[in-house]
PDB file of C-alpha atoms in Angstrom:
ATOM      1  CA  ALA A   1       0.004   0.029  -0.002  1.00 44.00           C
ATOM      2  CA  CYS A   2       1.071   3.513  -0.526  1.00 50.00           C
ATOM      3  CA  VAL A   3       2.027   5.489   2.434  1.00 56.00           C
ATOM      4  CA  ARG A   4       1.256   9.220   2.372  1.00 70.00           C
ATOM      5  CA  LEU A   5       3.894  11.783   3.076  1.00 73.00           C
ATOM      6  CA  ALA A   6       1.834  13.225   5.932  1.00 75.00           C
ATOM      7  CA  GLU A   7       1.850   9.711   7.463  1.00 75.00           C
ATOM      8  CA  VAL A   8       5.595   9.536   7.233  1.00 73.00           C
ATOM      9  CA  ILE A   9       5.878  12.767   8.997  1.00 75.00           C
ATOM     10  CA  CYS A  10       3.721  11.482  11.790  1.00 78.00           C
ATOM     11  CA  VAL A  11       5.860   8.306  12.166  1.00 74.00           C
ATOM     12  CA  LEU A  12       9.014  10.596  12.201  1.00 75.00           C
ATOM     13  CA  ARG A  13       7.446  12.890  14.819  1.00 77.00           C
ATOM     14  CA  GLU A  14       6.538   9.922  17.071  1.00 75.00           C
ATOM     15  CA  GLN A  15      10.202   8.676  16.675  1.00 74.00           C
ATOM     16  CA  ALA A  16      11.611  12.051  17.693  1.00 74.00           C
ATOM     17  CA  GLU A  17       9.284  12.011  20.765  1.00 74.00           C
ATOM     18  CA  ILE A  18      10.765   8.537  22.018  1.00 75.00           C
ATOM     19  CA  ASP A  19      14.447   9.297  21.174  1.00 73.00           C
ATOM     20  CA  GLU A  20      16.564  12.117  22.208  1.00 74.00           C
ATOM     21  CA  ASN A  21      17.811  12.394  18.609  1.00 74.00           C
ATOM     22  CA  LEU A  22      16.656  11.767  15.130  1.00 75.00           C
ATOM     23  CA  SER A  23      19.216  10.207  12.836  1.00 75.00           C
ATOM     24  CA  VAL A  24      19.506  10.482   8.985  1.00 73.00           C
ATOM     25  CA  GLN A  25      19.233   6.505   9.074  1.00 74.00           C
ATOM     26  CA  GLU A  26      15.806   6.774  10.880  1.00 74.00           C
ATOM     27  CA  VAL A  27      14.642   9.298   8.436  1.00 72.00           C
ATOM     28  CA  LEU A  28      15.677   6.875   5.434  1.00 71.00           C
ATOM     29  CA  ASP A  29      13.932   4.038   7.138  1.00 72.00           C
ATOM     30  CA  ALA A  30      10.631   5.808   7.530  1.00 68.00           C
ATOM     31  CA  PHE A  31      10.354   6.128   3.764  1.00 67.00           C
ATOM     32  CA  GLN A  32      10.828   2.358   3.229  1.00 58.00           C
ATOM     33  CA  ALA A  33      10.924   1.562  -0.530  1.00 57.00           C
ATOM     34  CA  ARG A  34      10.838   5.147  -1.338  1.00 68.00           C
ATOM     35  CA  VAL A  35      14.219   5.893   0.331  1.00 76.00           C
ATOM     36  CA  TYR A  36      15.735   7.461  -2.920  1.00 84.00           C
ATOM     37  CA  GLY A  37      13.327  10.341  -2.715  1.00 82.00           C
ATOM     38  CA  PRO A  38      14.554  11.835   0.583  1.00 78.00           C
ATOM     39  CA  LEU A  39      18.113  10.681  -0.403  1.00 81.00           C
ATOM     40  CA  LEU A  40      18.112  12.883  -3.565  1.00 86.00           C
ATOM     41  CA  MET A  41      16.071  15.706  -2.024  1.00 82.00           C
ATOM     42  CA  LEU A  42      18.326  16.606   0.956  1.00 78.00           C
ATOM     43  CA  PRO A  43      21.453  17.333  -0.925  1.00 82.00           C
ATOM     44  CA  ALA A  44      19.539  19.089  -3.708  1.00 86.00           C
ATOM     45  CA  VAL A  45      17.839  21.421  -0.963  1.00 80.00           C
ATOM     46  CA  ILE A  46      21.172  22.224   0.485  1.00 78.00           C
ATOM     47  CA  ALA A  47      22.548  23.147  -2.997  1.00 82.00           C
ATOM     48  CA  VAL A  48      19.917  25.777  -3.549  1.00 81.00           C
ATOM     49  CA  PHE A  49      19.933  27.154  -0.044  1.00 76.00           C
ATOM     50  CA  PRO A  50      21.108  30.637  -0.380  1.00 68.00           C
ATOM     51  CA  VAL A  51      23.759  30.724   2.479  1.00 60.00           C
ATOM     52  CA  ILE A  52      25.040  27.099   2.778  1.00 60.00           C
ATOM     53  CA  GLY A  53      24.846  26.172  -0.915  1.00 55.00           C
ATOM     54  CA  ALA A  54      26.863  29.111  -1.826  1.00 58.00           C
ATOM     55  CA  LEU A  55      29.837  28.118   0.333  1.00 63.00           C
ATOM     56  CA  PRO A  56      32.914  26.925  -1.492  1.00 57.00           C
ATOM     57  CA  GLY A  57      32.959  23.299  -2.282  1.00 75.00           C
ATOM     58  CA  VAL A  58      29.286  22.702  -0.852  1.00 78.00           C
ATOM     59  CA  SER A  59      27.602  22.723  -4.372  1.00 81.00           C
ATOM     60  CA  LEU A  60      30.173  20.257  -5.805  1.00 83.00           C
ATOM     61  CA  ALA A  61      29.755  17.920  -2.738  1.00 84.00           C
ATOM     62  CA  MET A  62      25.999  18.027  -2.936  1.00 84.00           C
ATOM     63  CA  ALA A  63      26.164  17.451  -6.774  1.00 87.00           C
ATOM     64  CA  SER A  64      28.629  14.333  -6.130  1.00 87.00           C
ATOM     65  CA  ILE A  65      26.186  12.940  -3.599  1.00 84.00           C
ATOM     66  CA  LEU A  66      23.341  13.475  -6.059  1.00 89.00           C
ATOM     67  CA  THR A  67      25.089  11.762  -8.862  1.00 89.00           C
ATOM     68  CA  LEU A  68      26.205   8.807  -6.564  1.00 88.00           C
ATOM     69  CA  GLY A  69      22.672   8.231  -5.362  1.00 88.00           C
ATOM     70  CA  SER A  70      21.464   8.422  -8.859  1.00 90.00           C
ATOM     71  CA  LEU A  71      23.844   5.770 -10.101  1.00 91.00           C
ATOM     72  CA  GLN A  72      22.742   3.441  -7.402  1.00 90.00           C
ATOM     73  CA  LEU A  73      19.075   3.982  -8.420  1.00 89.00           C
ATOM     74  CA  ALA A  74      20.012   3.475 -12.014  1.00 89.00           C
ATOM     75  CA  ILE A  75      21.611  -0.043 -11.538  1.00 88.00           C
ATOM     76  CA  GLY A  76      18.675  -1.009  -9.277  1.00 81.00           C
ATOM     77  CA  LEU A  77      20.023  -1.114  -5.659  1.00 80.00           C
ATOM     78  CA  ARG A  78      16.957  -1.498  -3.372  1.00 77.00           C
ATOM     79  CA  LYS A  79      18.835   0.130  -0.488  1.00 76.00           C
ATOM     80  CA  PRO A  80      21.239   2.784  -1.398  1.00 78.00           C
ATOM     81  CA  TRP A  81      24.618   2.784   0.053  1.00 77.00           C
ATOM     82  CA  LEU A  82      25.671   5.661   2.330  1.00 72.00           C
ATOM     83  CA  PRO A  83      28.976   6.172   4.395  1.00 72.00           C
ATOM     84  CA  GLY A  84      28.250   5.312   7.980  1.00 74.00           C
ATOM     85  CA  VAL A  85      29.312   8.787   8.996  1.00 70.00           C
ATOM     86  CA  LEU A  86      26.407  10.235   7.117  1.00 68.00           C
ATOM     87  CA  ARG A  87      23.862   7.533   8.264  1.00 71.00           C
ATOM     88  CA  ARG A  88      24.882   8.444  11.959  1.00 72.00           C
ATOM     89  CA  VAL A  89      24.306  12.312  11.534  1.00 68.00           C
ATOM     90  CA  SER A  90      21.436  13.202  13.855  1.00 72.00           C
ATOM     91  CA  PHE A  91      19.369  16.158  15.046  1.00 69.00           C
ATOM     92  CA  SER A  92      18.033  17.030  18.373  1.00 75.00           C
ATOM     93  CA  SER A  93      14.375  15.917  19.136  1.00 76.00           C
ATOM     94  CA  ALA A  94      13.318  19.392  19.605  1.00 77.00           C
ATOM     95  CA  ARG A  95      14.763  20.683  16.494  1.00 73.00           C
ATOM     96  CA  ALA A  96      13.505  17.604  14.589  1.00 74.00           C
ATOM     97  CA  GLN A  97       9.982  18.163  15.825  1.00 76.00           C
ATOM     98  CA  ALA A  98       9.983  21.943  15.052  1.00 76.00           C
ATOM     99  CA  VAL A  99      11.105  21.018  11.466  1.00 72.00           C
ATOM    100  CA  LEU A 100       8.385  18.377  11.164  1.00 74.00           C
ATOM    101  CA  ASN A 101       5.690  20.522  12.384  1.00 78.00           C
ATOM    102  CA  GLY A 102       6.636  23.076   9.854  1.00 76.00           C
ATOM    103  CA  LEU A 103       6.754  20.419   7.086  1.00 74.00           C
ATOM    104  CA  GLU A 104       3.320  18.745   7.908  1.00 79.00           C
ATOM    105  CA  PRO A 105       1.104  21.342   6.286  1.00 82.00           C
ATOM    106  CA  TRP A 106       3.101  21.149   3.115  1.00 78.00           C
ATOM    107  CA  ALA A 107       3.107  17.402   3.277  1.00 78.00           C
ATOM    108  CA  ARG A 108      -0.706  17.391   3.283  1.00 84.00           C
ATOM    109  CA  ARG A 109      -0.851  19.719   0.280  1.00 84.00           C
ATOM    110  CA  PHE A 110       1.692  17.580  -1.543  1.00 80.00           C
ATOM    111  CA  ASP A 111      -0.514  14.455  -0.860  1.00 80.00           C
ATOM    112  CA  ARG A 112      -3.584  16.198  -2.250  1.00 83.00           C
ATOM    113  CA  VAL A 113      -1.880  16.993  -5.716  1.00 84.00           C
ATOM    114  CA  LEU A 114       0.252  14.046  -6.250  1.00 81.00           C
ATOM    115  CA  ARG A 115      -0.669  10.373  -6.275  1.00 82.00           C
ATOM    116  CA  PRO A 116       0.528   7.131  -7.526  1.00 84.00           C
ATOM    117  CA  ARG A 117       0.271   6.936 -11.425  1.00 87.00           C
ATOM    118  CA  MET A 118       2.258   5.173 -14.114  1.00 88.00           C
ATOM    119  CA  ARG A 119       3.822   2.973 -11.330  1.00 83.00           C
ATOM    120  CA  PHE A 120       5.692   0.859 -13.944  1.00 85.00           C
ATOM    121  CA  LEU A 121       8.364   3.691 -13.814  1.00 85.00           C
ATOM    122  CA  PHE A 122       9.091   2.857 -10.147  1.00 82.00           C
ATOM    123  CA  SER A 123       9.669  -0.964 -10.698  1.00 80.00           C
ATOM    124  CA  TRP A 124      11.800  -3.162 -12.807  1.00 78.00           C
ATOM    125  CA  PRO A 125      12.592  -2.495 -15.577  1.00 81.00           C
ATOM    126  CA  GLY A 126      11.128   0.957 -15.515  1.00 82.00           C
ATOM    127  CA  ILE A 127      13.022   2.122 -12.589  1.00 85.00           C
ATOM    128  CA  HIS A 128      16.402   1.886 -14.387  1.00 88.00           C
ATOM    129  CA  LEU A 129      14.959   4.532 -16.814  1.00 89.00           C
ATOM    130  CA  THR A 130      14.014   6.594 -13.900  1.00 90.00           C
ATOM    131  CA  GLY A 131      17.543   6.143 -12.569  1.00 90.00           C
ATOM    132  CA  LEU A 132      19.038   7.213 -15.733  1.00 92.00           C
ATOM    133  CA  LEU A 133      16.970  10.321 -15.694  1.00 93.00           C
ATOM    134  CA  CYS A 134      18.350  11.000 -12.301  1.00 93.00           C
ATOM    135  CA  VAL A 135      21.958  10.407 -13.461  1.00 93.00           C
ATOM    136  CA  PHE A 136      21.358  12.927 -16.213  1.00 92.00           C
ATOM    137  CA  VAL A 137      20.224  15.544 -13.949  1.00 92.00           C
ATOM    138  CA  GLY A 138      23.098  14.720 -11.393  1.00 91.00           C
ATOM    139  CA  LEU A 139      25.575  15.335 -14.002  1.00 89.00           C
ATOM    140  CA  LEU A 140      23.809  18.584 -14.883  1.00 88.00           C
ATOM    141  CA  THR A 141      24.284  19.555 -11.309  1.00 88.00           C
ATOM    142  CA  MET A 142      27.902  18.559 -11.422  1.00 86.00           C
ATOM    143  CA  ILE A 143      28.334  20.869 -14.338  1.00 83.00           C
ATOM    144  CA  GLY A 144      26.433  23.642 -12.630  1.00 80.00           C
ATOM    145  CA  ALA A 145      28.396  23.418  -9.475  1.00 81.00           C
ATOM    146  CA  LEU A 146      31.483  24.855 -11.378  1.00 77.00           C
ATOM    147  CA  ALA A 147      29.958  28.281 -11.526  1.00 74.00           C
ATOM    148  CA  PRO A 148      28.114  30.354  -8.907  1.00 73.00           C
ATOM    149  CA  GLY A 149      24.322  29.901  -9.275  1.00 74.00           C
ATOM    150  CA  LEU A 150      24.383  27.545 -12.217  1.00 78.00           C
ATOM    151  CA  ILE A 151      23.558  24.516  -9.966  1.00 83.00           C
ATOM    152  CA  VAL A 152      20.117  25.994  -9.110  1.00 86.00           C
ATOM    153  CA  PRO A 153      17.920  25.067 -12.049  1.00 88.00           C
ATOM    154  CA  PRO A 154      19.073  21.216 -11.975  1.00 89.00           C
ATOM    155  CA  ALA A 155      19.017  21.074  -8.314  1.00 89.00           C
ATOM    156  CA  LEU A 156      15.338  22.405  -8.324  1.00 90.00           C
ATOM    157  CA  LEU A 157      14.569  19.767 -10.960  1.00 92.00           C
ATOM    158  CA  MET A 158      16.003  17.031  -8.751  1.00 91.00           C
ATOM    159  CA  ILE A 159      13.722  18.124  -5.839  1.00 88.00           C
ATOM    160  CA  LEU A 160      10.722  17.694  -8.303  1.00 90.00           C
ATOM    161  CA  ILE A 161      12.074  14.314  -9.218  1.00 91.00           C
ATOM    162  CA  ALA A 162      12.492  13.394  -5.466  1.00 88.00           C
ATOM    163  CA  PHE A 163       8.739  14.340  -4.967  1.00 86.00           C
ATOM    164  CA  ALA A 164       7.853  12.105  -7.909  1.00 89.00           C
ATOM    165  CA  LEU A 165       9.792   9.194  -6.291  1.00 88.00           C
ATOM    166  CA  ILE A 166       8.042   9.731  -2.925  1.00 84.00           C
ATOM    167  CA  ALA A 167       4.623   9.851  -4.386  1.00 84.00           C
ATOM    168  CA  THR A 168       5.386   7.392  -7.084  1.00 87.00           C
ATOM    169  CA  ASP A 169       3.714   9.856  -9.529  1.00 89.00           C
ATOM    170  CA  GLY A 170       4.809   8.863 -13.026  1.00 90.00           C
ATOM    171  CA  TRP A 171       3.152  11.943 -14.579  1.00 92.00           C
ATOM    172  CA  LEU A 172       5.299  14.462 -12.610  1.00 91.00           C
ATOM    173  CA  LEU A 173       8.405  12.162 -13.624  1.00 92.00           C
ATOM    174  CA  VAL A 174       7.636  12.336 -17.194  1.00 93.00           C
ATOM    175  CA  ALA A 175       7.066  16.145 -16.837  1.00 94.00           C
ATOM    176  CA  CYS A 176      10.631  16.241 -15.266  1.00 93.00           C
ATOM    177  CA  ALA A 177      12.116  14.320 -18.124  1.00 92.00           C
ATOM    178  CA  GLY A 178      10.952  17.236 -20.526  1.00 93.00           C
ATOM    179  CA  LEU A 179      12.215  19.744 -18.009  1.00 92.00           C
ATOM    180  CA  ALA A 180      15.657  18.019 -17.880  1.00 91.00           C
ATOM    181  CA  ALA A 181      15.957  18.245 -21.624  1.00 90.00           C
ATOM    182  CA  ALA A 182      14.932  22.083 -21.509  1.00 89.00           C
ATOM    183  CA  THR A 183      17.328  22.567 -18.701  1.00 84.00           C
ATOM    184  CA  ALA A 184      20.231  20.981 -20.482  1.00 84.00           C
ATOM    185  CA  MET A 185      19.585  23.079 -23.579  1.00 84.00           C
ATOM    186  CA  GLY A 186      19.126  26.255 -21.663  1.00 77.00           C
ATOM    187  CA  GLY A 187      22.349  25.663 -19.767  1.00 68.00           C
ATOM    188  CA  LEU A 188      24.178  25.083 -22.940  1.00 71.00           C
ATOM    189  CA  TRP A 189      22.940  28.188 -24.453  1.00 69.00           C
ATOM    190  CA  LEU A 190      23.889  30.136 -21.434  1.00 62.00           C
ATOM    191  CA  VAL A 191      27.423  28.842 -20.884  1.00 61.00           C
ATOM    192  CA  GLN A 192      28.061  29.504 -24.638  1.00 64.00           C
ATOM    193  CA  ARG A 193      27.406  33.094 -24.182  1.00 61.00           C
ATOM    194  CA  ILE A 194      29.404  33.816 -21.118  1.00 58.00           C
ATOM    195  CA  ASP A 195      33.165  34.507 -21.030  1.00 57.00           C
ATOM    196  CA  TRP A 196      34.201  32.040 -18.615  1.00 51.00           C
ATOM    197  CA  PRO A 197      37.682  32.450 -16.820  1.00 50.00           C
ATOM    198  CA  ASP A 198      40.445  29.971 -17.553  1.00 52.00           C
ATOM    199  CA  TRP A 199      39.748  28.271 -13.965  1.00 46.00           C
ATOM    200  CA  VAL A 200      36.642  26.935 -15.394  1.00 49.00           C
ATOM    201  CA  PRO A 201      38.088  24.704 -18.203  1.00 50.00           C
ATOM    202  CA  ILE A 202      34.942  22.662 -18.834  1.00 50.00           C
ATOM    203  CA  LEU A 203      32.529  25.591 -19.274  1.00 49.00           C
ATOM    204  CA  SER A 204      35.010  27.722 -21.232  1.00 49.00           C
ATOM    205  CA  ALA A 205      35.467  24.847 -23.683  1.00 49.00           C
ATOM    206  CA  LEU A 206      31.777  24.523 -24.457  1.00 49.00           C
TER     207      LEU A 206
END
């Protein structure tokens, strides 16, 4: 059965009330088979965050995590691999509950708009095509991380894909595929019209 996002929020809130801390592993476990959704969403959100995402190296690190996660989805790993240090990252119960309380209204809106559709895109062999789309967008974030602000469009697109994965909404996923093609063409048009410095060899060569 499909678990609604608001229900996942409730499960996480109950877990935060029981424990002093809420770990990344517990968050991933709460999403069960749809674990790739939050795995791809979190670094994408950090990448577009105005302060944190602009720090040197942060964008490239987040893009690398997105690409790594996407590759694992493309090859069909049911449970993505993450370094133990990342799985053990935790947040205090009070902070976690505050964030979850803020997310709950948005989760309910999300559940009203999106619903399971075209489920074949989220099971074998369709999931491999979905993974390849994620890899393509992940590579766009890697290129975008080489210049300030250029990572934002593909990272926002990855957030939409993460929503589609969480809701198993194939219609949104197909729309994201079209947006990915448009983002790639728009990015190529942009980089060809900017005089990039020598320290950005990949972009200056396009």
